[in-house]
PDB file of C-alpha atoms in Angstrom:
ATOM      1  CA  UNK A  90     -31.885 -16.006  -7.085  1.00 61.00           C
ATOM      2  CA  UNK A  91     -28.578 -17.826  -7.499  1.00 74.00           C
ATOM      3  CA  UNK A  92     -26.359 -18.480  -4.533  1.00 75.00           C
ATOM      4  CA  UNK A  93     -23.652 -16.071  -5.745  1.00 72.00           C
ATOM      5  CA  UNK A  94     -26.254 -13.367  -6.399  1.00 67.00           C
ATOM      6  CA  UNK A  95     -27.712 -13.867  -2.919  1.00 71.00           C
ATOM      7  CA  UNK A  96     -24.223 -13.543  -1.413  1.00 72.00           C
ATOM      8  CA  UNK A  97     -23.636 -10.327  -3.375  1.00 66.00           C
ATOM      9  CA  UNK A  98     -26.939  -8.887  -2.165  1.00 67.00           C
ATOM     10  CA  UNK A  99     -26.078  -9.832   1.429  1.00 75.00           C
ATOM     11  CA  UNK A 100     -22.731  -8.046   1.077  1.00 73.00           C
ATOM     12  CA  UNK A 101     -24.503  -4.909  -0.097  1.00 72.00           C
ATOM     13  CA  UNK A 102     -26.968  -5.088   2.773  1.00 75.00           C
ATOM     14  CA  UNK A 103     -24.071  -5.482   5.227  1.00 80.00           C
ATOM     15  CA  UNK A 104     -22.143  -2.580   3.670  1.00 83.00           C
ATOM     16  CA  UNK A 105     -25.026  -0.095   3.539  1.00 86.00           C
ATOM     17  CA  UNK A 106     -24.934   0.921   7.228  1.00 89.00           C
ATOM     18  CA  UNK A 107     -21.184   1.504   7.019  1.00 90.00           C
ATOM     19  CA  UNK A 108     -21.486   3.859   4.079  1.00 91.00           C
ATOM     20  CA  UNK A 109     -24.568   5.545   5.518  1.00 91.00           C
ATOM     21  CA  UNK A 110     -22.669   6.243   8.739  1.00 94.00           C
ATOM     22  CA  UNK A 111     -19.629   7.557   6.876  1.00 93.00           C
ATOM     23  CA  UNK A 112     -21.780   9.602   4.499  1.00 93.00           C
ATOM     24  CA  UNK A 113     -22.374  12.312   7.093  1.00 95.00           C
ATOM     25  CA  UNK A 114     -19.580  14.959   7.190  1.00 94.00           C
ATOM     26  CA  UNK A 115     -19.616  15.224  10.997  1.00 94.00           C
ATOM     27  CA  UNK A 116     -19.381  11.456  11.453  1.00 95.00           C
ATOM     28  CA  UNK A 117     -16.629  11.207   8.863  1.00 94.00           C
ATOM     29  CA  UNK A 118     -14.713  13.953  10.692  1.00 94.00           C
ATOM     30  CA  UNK A 119     -15.086  12.031  13.969  1.00 96.00           C
ATOM     31  CA  UNK A 120     -13.736   8.868  12.329  1.00 96.00           C
ATOM     32  CA  UNK A 121     -10.780  10.798  10.894  1.00 94.00           C
ATOM     33  CA  UNK A 122     -10.012  12.304  14.322  1.00 95.00           C
ATOM     34  CA  UNK A 123     -10.191   8.913  16.034  1.00 96.00           C
ATOM     35  CA  UNK A 124      -7.953   7.347  13.387  1.00 95.00           C
ATOM     36  CA  UNK A 125      -5.394  10.136  13.667  1.00 95.00           C
ATOM     37  CA  UNK A 126      -5.353  10.670  17.435  1.00 94.00           C
ATOM     38  CA  UNK A 127      -6.534   7.371  18.861  1.00 96.00           C
ATOM     39  CA  UNK A 128      -9.231   6.883  21.497  1.00 97.00           C
ATOM     40  CA  UNK A 129     -10.802  10.085  22.789  1.00 96.00           C
ATOM     41  CA  UNK A 130     -13.517  11.188  25.160  1.00 95.00           C
ATOM     42  CA  UNK A 131     -16.768  12.692  23.972  1.00 94.00           C
ATOM     43  CA  UNK A 132     -15.633  16.033  25.406  1.00 92.00           C
ATOM     44  CA  UNK A 133     -12.393  15.962  23.403  1.00 94.00           C
ATOM     45  CA  UNK A 134     -14.212  14.984  20.241  1.00 94.00           C
ATOM     46  CA  UNK A 135     -16.534  17.934  20.772  1.00 92.00           C
ATOM     47  CA  UNK A 136     -13.598  20.392  20.979  1.00 89.00           C
ATOM     48  CA  UNK A 137     -13.396  22.271  17.702  1.00 83.00           C
ATOM     49  CA  UNK A 138     -16.543  20.650  16.347  1.00 81.00           C
ATOM     50  CA  UNK A 139     -19.169  22.835  14.742  1.00 86.00           C
ATOM     51  CA  UNK A 140     -21.936  21.011  16.611  1.00 90.00           C
ATOM     52  CA  UNK A 141     -23.015  20.571  20.223  1.00 93.00           C
ATOM     53  CA  UNK A 142     -21.873  17.821  22.547  1.00 93.00           C
ATOM     54  CA  UNK A 143     -25.305  16.207  22.268  1.00 94.00           C
ATOM     55  CA  UNK A 144     -24.956  16.180  18.482  1.00 95.00           C
ATOM     56  CA  UNK A 145     -21.490  14.610  18.711  1.00 96.00           C
ATOM     57  CA  UNK A 146     -22.896  11.976  21.070  1.00 96.00           C
ATOM     58  CA  UNK A 147     -25.714  11.244  18.622  1.00 96.00           C
ATOM     59  CA  UNK A 148     -23.201  10.861  15.777  1.00 97.00           C
ATOM     60  CA  UNK A 149     -21.000   8.589  17.904  1.00 97.00           C
ATOM     61  CA  UNK A 150     -23.979   6.340  18.614  1.00 97.00           C
ATOM     62  CA  UNK A 151     -24.751   6.168  14.876  1.00 97.00           C
ATOM     63  CA  UNK A 152     -21.135   5.164  14.225  1.00 97.00           C
ATOM     64  CA  UNK A 153     -21.360   2.574  17.003  1.00 97.00           C
ATOM     65  CA  UNK A 154     -24.539   1.095  15.503  1.00 95.00           C
ATOM     66  CA  UNK A 155     -22.658   0.664  12.229  1.00 94.00           C
ATOM     67  CA  UNK A 156     -19.848  -1.056  14.145  1.00 94.00           C
ATOM     68  CA  UNK A 157     -17.271   1.617  13.295  1.00 96.00           C
ATOM     69  CA  UNK A 158     -16.547   2.743  16.868  1.00 97.00           C
ATOM     70  CA  UNK A 159     -16.904   1.365  20.366  1.00 97.00           C
ATOM     71  CA  UNK A 160     -16.882   3.019  23.740  1.00 96.00           C
ATOM     72  CA  UNK A 161     -15.663   2.224  27.214  1.00 96.00           C
ATOM     73  CA  UNK A 162     -16.213   4.048  30.467  1.00 94.00           C
ATOM     74  CA  UNK A 163     -13.364   5.759  32.254  1.00 90.00           C
ATOM     75  CA  UNK A 164     -14.837   7.185  35.414  1.00 92.00           C
ATOM     76  CA  UNK A 165     -17.514   9.642  34.343  1.00 92.00           C
ATOM     77  CA  UNK A 166     -16.258   9.866  30.766  1.00 93.00           C
ATOM     78  CA  UNK A 167     -16.966   7.698  27.776  1.00 95.00           C
ATOM     79  CA  UNK A 168     -13.889   6.963  25.659  1.00 97.00           C
ATOM     80  CA  UNK A 169     -14.471   6.218  21.980  1.00 98.00           C
ATOM     81  CA  UNK A 170     -12.192   4.164  19.729  1.00 97.00           C
ATOM     82  CA  UNK A 171     -12.227   3.011  16.122  1.00 96.00           C
ATOM     83  CA  UNK A 172     -13.106  -0.573  15.289  1.00 94.00           C
ATOM     84  CA  UNK A 173     -10.335  -1.362  12.767  1.00 92.00           C
ATOM     85  CA  UNK A 174     -12.055  -4.479  11.419  1.00 91.00           C
ATOM     86  CA  UNK A 175     -15.050  -2.460  10.209  1.00 89.00           C
ATOM     87  CA  UNK A 176     -12.790   0.094   8.538  1.00 87.00           C
ATOM     88  CA  UNK A 177     -11.080  -2.822   6.813  1.00 87.00           C
ATOM     89  CA  UNK A 178     -14.516  -3.953   5.639  1.00 86.00           C
ATOM     90  CA  UNK A 179     -15.121  -0.488   4.152  1.00 85.00           C
ATOM     91  CA  UNK A 180     -11.767  -0.621   2.368  1.00 87.00           C
ATOM     92  CA  UNK A 181     -12.505  -4.096   1.001  1.00 86.00           C
ATOM     93  CA  UNK A 182     -15.932  -3.011  -0.284  1.00 85.00           C
ATOM     94  CA  UNK A 183     -14.384   0.010  -2.016  1.00 86.00           C
ATOM     95  CA  UNK A 184     -11.681  -2.197  -3.564  1.00 88.00           C
ATOM     96  CA  UNK A 185     -14.362  -4.544  -4.910  1.00 84.00           C
ATOM     97  CA  UNK A 186     -16.365  -1.663  -6.373  1.00 83.00           C
ATOM     98  CA  UNK A 187     -13.210  -0.213  -7.943  1.00 86.00           C
ATOM     99  CA  UNK A 188     -12.379  -3.581  -9.470  1.00 85.00           C
ATOM    100  CA  UNK A 189     -15.887  -3.890 -10.905  1.00 84.00           C
ATOM    101  CA  UNK A 190     -15.602  -0.421 -12.463  1.00 87.00           C
ATOM    102  CA  UNK A 191     -12.193  -1.287 -13.931  1.00 87.00           C
ATOM    103  CA  UNK A 192     -13.680  -4.426 -15.491  1.00 88.00           C
ATOM    104  CA  UNK A 193     -16.648  -2.476 -16.881  1.00 87.00           C
ATOM    105  CA  UNK A 194     -14.348   0.154 -18.385  1.00 90.00           C
ATOM    106  CA  UNK A 195     -12.215  -2.609 -19.873  1.00 89.00           C
ATOM    107  CA  UNK A 196     -15.275  -4.183 -21.498  1.00 90.00           C
ATOM    108  CA  UNK A 197     -16.389  -0.793 -22.825  1.00 88.00           C
ATOM    109  CA  UNK A 198     -12.913  -0.095 -24.223  1.00 88.00           C
ATOM    110  CA  UNK A 199     -12.814  -3.495 -25.932  1.00 88.00           C
ATOM    111  CA  UNK A 200     -16.293  -2.908 -27.374  1.00 85.00           C
ATOM    112  CA  UNK A 201     -15.406   0.576 -28.698  1.00 87.00           C
ATOM    113  CA  UNK A 202     -12.061  -0.492 -30.106  1.00 85.00           C
ATOM    114  CA  UNK A 203     -13.595  -3.495 -31.873  1.00 81.00           C
ATOM    115  CA  UNK A 204     -16.207  -1.333 -33.630  1.00 68.00           C
ATOM    116  CA  UNK A 205     -15.488  -0.849 -37.363  1.00 62.00           C
TER     117      UNK A 205
END
């Protein structure tokens, strides 16, 4: 495997947990809420959710394992916040994928237009 190919594979391996964590609708909703409203307690994140507090906690831990959120203790509560760097990583991965698709479509267009 070439060095550039190995680097590309490593990038994919690093990105997979991010997209797996964001692929769940409940986790994505939690991320959206944290982005919009800032750090929140588990109790607040559970308000209005369609799942139990234990389920929200489980989803928060999955997001934390992917590096998308972090928590701190405030008395008896756990306060959760977004990790902006990891969201930037997600954005960068999506930009790279979009660029690759644009290049592939460009090659296809050139191929089709060059056909007699």
